[in-house]
Coordinates of C-alpha atoms in Angstrom, one line a residue:
M1 CA 115.0 84.7 -71.0
P2 CA 116.1 81.1 -71.7
A3 CA 113.4 78.8 -73.2
D4 CA 111.6 76.5 -70.8
P5 CA 113.7 73.3 -70.6
A6 CA 110.6 71.1 -70.4
L7 CA 109.2 72.7 -73.5
V8 CA 112.5 72.3 -75.4
A9 CA 112.7 68.7 -74.4
R10 CA 109.2 68.0 -75.6
L11 CA 109.8 69.6 -78.9
R12 CA 113.1 67.8 -79.4
A13 CA 111.5 64.5 -78.6
A14 CA 108.9 65.2 -81.3
G15 CA 111.7 65.6 -83.8
S16 CA 112.4 69.4 -83.8
V17 CA 115.9 70.2 -84.9
F18 CA 115.7 73.7 -83.6
A19 CA 113.8 73.0 -80.4
E20 CA 115.2 76.1 -78.5
E21 CA 114.3 78.5 -81.3
E22 CA 110.8 77.0 -81.7
A23 CA 110.2 77.1 -78.0
D24 CA 110.9 80.8 -77.9
L25 CA 108.7 81.5 -80.9
L26 CA 105.8 79.5 -79.5
A27 CA 106.1 81.1 -76.1
A28 CA 106.1 84.6 -77.7
A29 CA 103.0 83.8 -79.8
A30 CA 100.9 82.5 -76.8
A31 CA 98.8 85.0 -74.9
S32 CA 98.4 82.6 -72.0
T33 CA 99.6 79.3 -70.6
A34 CA 96.5 77.6 -72.0
A35 CA 97.2 79.1 -75.4
L36 CA 100.8 77.9 -75.3
T37 CA 99.7 74.4 -74.4
T38 CA 97.4 74.4 -77.5
L39 CA 100.2 75.7 -79.8
V40 CA 102.7 73.1 -78.5
R41 CA 100.2 70.3 -78.9
R42 CA 99.6 71.3 -82.6
R43 CA 103.4 71.5 -83.2
V44 CA 104.1 68.2 -81.6
A45 CA 101.4 66.6 -83.7
G46 CA 103.4 67.6 -86.8
E47 CA 101.7 70.8 -87.9
P48 CA 104.2 73.1 -89.6
L49 CA 105.6 75.7 -87.2
E50 CA 104.6 78.5 -89.5
Q51 CA 101.0 77.4 -89.6
V52 CA 101.0 77.1 -85.8
L53 CA 102.5 80.6 -85.3
G54 CA 100.3 82.1 -88.1
W55 CA 103.2 83.7 -89.9
T56 CA 106.5 83.1 -91.6
A57 CA 109.5 85.3 -92.4
F58 CA 110.0 85.8 -96.2
Y59 CA 112.3 88.3 -97.9
G60 CA 112.4 90.4 -94.7
L61 CA 108.7 90.5 -94.3
R62 CA 106.3 88.8 -91.9
V63 CA 103.8 86.8 -94.1
Q64 CA 100.6 85.5 -92.6
V65 CA 99.9 81.8 -93.2
E66 CA 97.1 79.6 -91.9
P67 CA 96.4 75.9 -91.7
G68 CA 96.0 74.4 -95.2
V69 CA 98.0 77.0 -97.0
F70 CA 101.4 76.4 -98.7
V71 CA 104.2 77.7 -96.5
P72 CA 106.7 79.9 -98.5
R73 CA 110.1 78.4 -98.7
R74 CA 113.4 80.2 -98.2
R75 CA 114.5 79.2 -101.7
T76 CA 111.6 81.1 -103.2
E77 CA 113.2 84.3 -102.2
L78 CA 115.3 84.0 -105.4
L79 CA 112.1 84.1 -107.4
A80 CA 111.0 87.2 -105.4
R81 CA 114.4 88.9 -106.0
E82 CA 114.2 88.3 -109.7
A83 CA 110.6 89.5 -109.9
I84 CA 111.6 92.7 -108.0
A85 CA 114.5 93.3 -110.4
A86 CA 112.2 92.9 -113.4
S87 CA 109.5 95.3 -112.1
Q88 CA 109.3 99.0 -112.0
P89 CA 106.6 101.5 -110.9
G90 CA 103.6 101.3 -113.2
A91 CA 104.3 97.7 -114.3
V92 CA 101.6 95.1 -114.5
V93 CA 102.7 92.2 -112.3
V94 CA 100.9 88.9 -112.0
D95 CA 101.7 86.2 -109.5
L96 CA 100.1 82.9 -110.5
C97 CA 99.9 80.0 -108.0
C98 CA 100.3 82.7 -105.4
G99 CA 99.7 80.7 -102.3
S100 CA 99.9 83.0 -99.3
G101 CA 100.8 85.9 -101.7
A102 CA 104.4 86.0 -100.3
V103 CA 106.1 86.8 -103.7
A104 CA 103.5 89.3 -104.7
L105 CA 103.9 91.0 -101.3
A106 CA 107.6 91.2 -101.6
V107 CA 107.4 92.8 -105.1
A108 CA 104.7 95.3 -104.1
T109 CA 106.7 96.2 -101.0
H110 CA 109.9 96.8 -102.9
V111 CA 108.4 98.3 -106.0
P112 CA 105.7 100.7 -105.1
G113 CA 103.1 101.8 -107.7
I114 CA 102.8 98.5 -109.6
D115 CA 99.5 97.1 -110.9
L116 CA 99.5 93.9 -108.9
H117 CA 97.3 90.8 -109.5
A118 CA 97.7 87.4 -107.8
A119 CA 95.7 84.2 -108.4
D120 CA 95.4 80.7 -107.0
V121 CA 93.0 77.8 -107.5
D122 CA 92.7 77.1 -103.7
G123 CA 90.3 79.1 -101.7
V124 CA 92.3 79.0 -98.5
A125 CA 95.3 80.4 -100.4
V126 CA 93.2 83.2 -101.9
R127 CA 91.8 84.2 -98.5
C128 CA 95.3 84.2 -97.0
A129 CA 96.8 86.2 -99.9
R130 CA 94.0 88.8 -99.6
R131 CA 94.9 89.3 -96.0
N132 CA 98.6 89.7 -96.8
L133 CA 98.2 92.0 -99.8
G134 CA 95.3 94.1 -98.6
A135 CA 95.0 97.2 -100.8
L136 CA 98.4 96.4 -102.6
G137 CA 96.8 94.3 -105.3
Q138 CA 93.9 92.2 -106.4
V139 CA 93.6 88.5 -105.7
H140 CA 91.6 86.2 -108.0
Q141 CA 90.5 82.6 -107.6
G142 CA 90.7 80.2 -110.5
D143 CA 92.8 77.9 -112.5
L144 CA 95.9 79.7 -113.8
F145 CA 95.1 82.2 -116.5
E146 CA 91.4 81.6 -116.2
A147 CA 91.4 83.5 -113.0
L148 CA 92.8 86.7 -114.5
P149 CA 90.8 89.6 -115.9
A150 CA 90.6 89.4 -119.7
G151 CA 91.9 93.0 -119.9
L152 CA 95.3 91.9 -118.8
R153 CA 95.9 89.8 -121.9
G154 CA 98.9 91.1 -123.7
H155 CA 99.7 93.7 -121.0
V156 CA 101.5 91.8 -118.3
D157 CA 105.1 93.1 -117.8
V158 CA 106.1 90.5 -115.2
L159 CA 104.5 87.1 -114.8
V160 CA 105.7 85.1 -111.8
A161 CA 104.7 81.5 -111.1
N162 CA 105.8 79.3 -108.2
G163 CA 103.6 76.5 -109.4
P164 CA 103.7 72.9 -108.1
Y165 CA 106.7 71.0 -109.4
V166 CA 107.1 67.9 -107.2
P167 CA 106.6 64.7 -109.3
T168 CA 103.5 62.8 -108.1
D169 CA 105.4 59.7 -107.0
A170 CA 107.7 61.9 -104.9
I171 CA 105.0 63.4 -102.8
A172 CA 105.1 60.4 -100.5
L173 CA 108.8 61.1 -99.8
M174 CA 108.2 64.7 -98.7
P175 CA 108.4 65.5 -94.9
P176 CA 105.0 64.9 -93.2
E177 CA 104.8 68.7 -92.5
A178 CA 104.4 69.3 -96.2
R179 CA 102.8 66.1 -97.3
D180 CA 100.0 66.1 -94.6
H181 CA 99.4 69.8 -94.0
E182 CA 99.8 71.6 -97.3
P183 CA 97.4 71.4 -100.3
A184 CA 98.2 68.8 -103.0
T185 CA 97.4 71.5 -105.6
A186 CA 100.5 73.4 -104.3
L187 CA 102.8 70.4 -104.4
D188 CA 101.8 67.9 -107.1
G189 CA 103.2 68.7 -110.5
G190 CA 102.2 65.5 -112.3
P191 CA 104.3 62.5 -113.4
D192 CA 107.5 64.5 -114.0
G193 CA 106.6 67.6 -111.9
L194 CA 106.2 69.9 -114.9
A195 CA 102.5 69.5 -115.8
V196 CA 101.4 72.9 -114.4
L197 CA 104.6 74.8 -115.3
R198 CA 104.2 73.7 -118.9
Q199 CA 100.6 75.1 -118.9
V200 CA 102.0 78.4 -117.6
V201 CA 104.7 78.5 -120.3
A202 CA 102.2 77.6 -123.0
G203 CA 99.9 80.5 -122.0
A204 CA 102.5 83.1 -121.2
A205 CA 103.0 84.6 -124.6
L206 CA 99.3 85.5 -124.9
W207 CA 99.4 87.5 -121.6
L208 CA 102.9 89.1 -121.7
A209 CA 103.4 92.6 -123.0
P210 CA 106.2 93.1 -125.6
G211 CA 109.4 92.6 -123.6
G212 CA 107.5 91.1 -120.7
R213 CA 109.2 88.7 -118.3
L214 CA 108.2 85.2 -117.3
L215 CA 109.7 83.8 -114.1
L216 CA 109.3 80.2 -112.9
E217 CA 110.7 78.4 -109.9
C218 CA 111.7 74.8 -110.7
A219 CA 114.0 72.0 -109.5
D220 CA 117.6 71.9 -110.8
Q221 CA 116.9 68.6 -112.6
Q222 CA 113.9 70.1 -114.4
A223 CA 115.7 73.3 -115.5
A224 CA 116.8 72.1 -119.0
A225 CA 113.3 70.9 -119.8
I226 CA 111.8 74.2 -118.7
V227 CA 114.3 76.3 -120.7
A228 CA 113.4 74.2 -123.8
A229 CA 109.7 74.7 -123.2
V230 CA 110.2 78.5 -122.8
R231 CA 112.1 78.7 -126.0
D232 CA 109.6 76.6 -127.8
A233 CA 106.9 79.1 -126.7
G234 CA 108.8 81.8 -128.5
L235 CA 110.5 83.4 -125.5
G236 CA 114.2 84.0 -124.9
A237 CA 115.3 82.0 -121.9
R238 CA 118.0 81.8 -119.2
L239 CA 118.5 80.3 -115.8
V240 CA 119.3 82.0 -112.4
H241 CA 120.8 79.9 -109.6
D242 CA 121.1 80.3 -105.9
D243 CA 123.4 77.5 -104.8
E244 CA 123.2 78.3 -101.1
H245 CA 119.5 77.5 -101.0
G246 CA 119.3 75.1 -103.9
A247 CA 117.0 77.5 -105.9
V248 CA 116.6 77.7 -109.6
V249 CA 114.5 80.3 -111.6
A250 CA 113.9 80.0 -115.3
L251 CA 113.4 83.4 -116.9
G252 CA 111.7 84.0 -120.2
V253 CA 111.6 87.2 -122.2
A254 CA 108.9 88.0 -124.7
P255 CA 110.0 89.3 -128.1
D256 CA 110.7 93.0 -128.8
A257 CA 112.1 93.5 -125.3
A258 CA 112.9 97.1 -124.6
R259 CA 115.1 96.1 -121.7
P260 CA 118.3 93.9 -122.0

């Protein structure tokens, strides 16, 4: 059934590029006319569509999101793909800066039998990730490695981090949907955008098992600096690109790797 023309027009007037598609999604999510009115009001006010709907599509999965949580980006599917390729049943997999838990959920769905841990400093993200992961893994709250059980030190086979990497001064240039509705802790990477990622790299060697893999999402202009930091930390390093979505993943390998 075609989307309501009046609803489409209202969304388009509010700046929606895909007004017809959004109208269909909002109508499908509303249990009543009153509920639809509320959803549309939130969307027109600038709230991200995913937060209004309560879910987003990621790596073929429906991931729950809620107001105040970072919305997984399409480009981050490259990070999920590389984490899946690096994992195998029985592996210890850690997702730092997990947000909604989207990457962790993708890995656990495609590689059954892993020992999965996710962590985030933000309480809203932790609550959301726990809902998404359920019994698939444990979700911890805390600042990076401080959140993890001490027993994981030296035993992590795959360490994934989609940490904040937007330079502080660039936050103001982001779309209002992200700038005004997503947590600063998920966006602000410090003066050059690499403050948090450097912390992850610096601590990774202590937590990785021999041959363990470190995977980090970053911007293309940051890739050289991240590769240098990974090598300075004693890990082998290479980059993986997805030009279609403008995605870059830096991959580090701990010494004595059993896998190529």
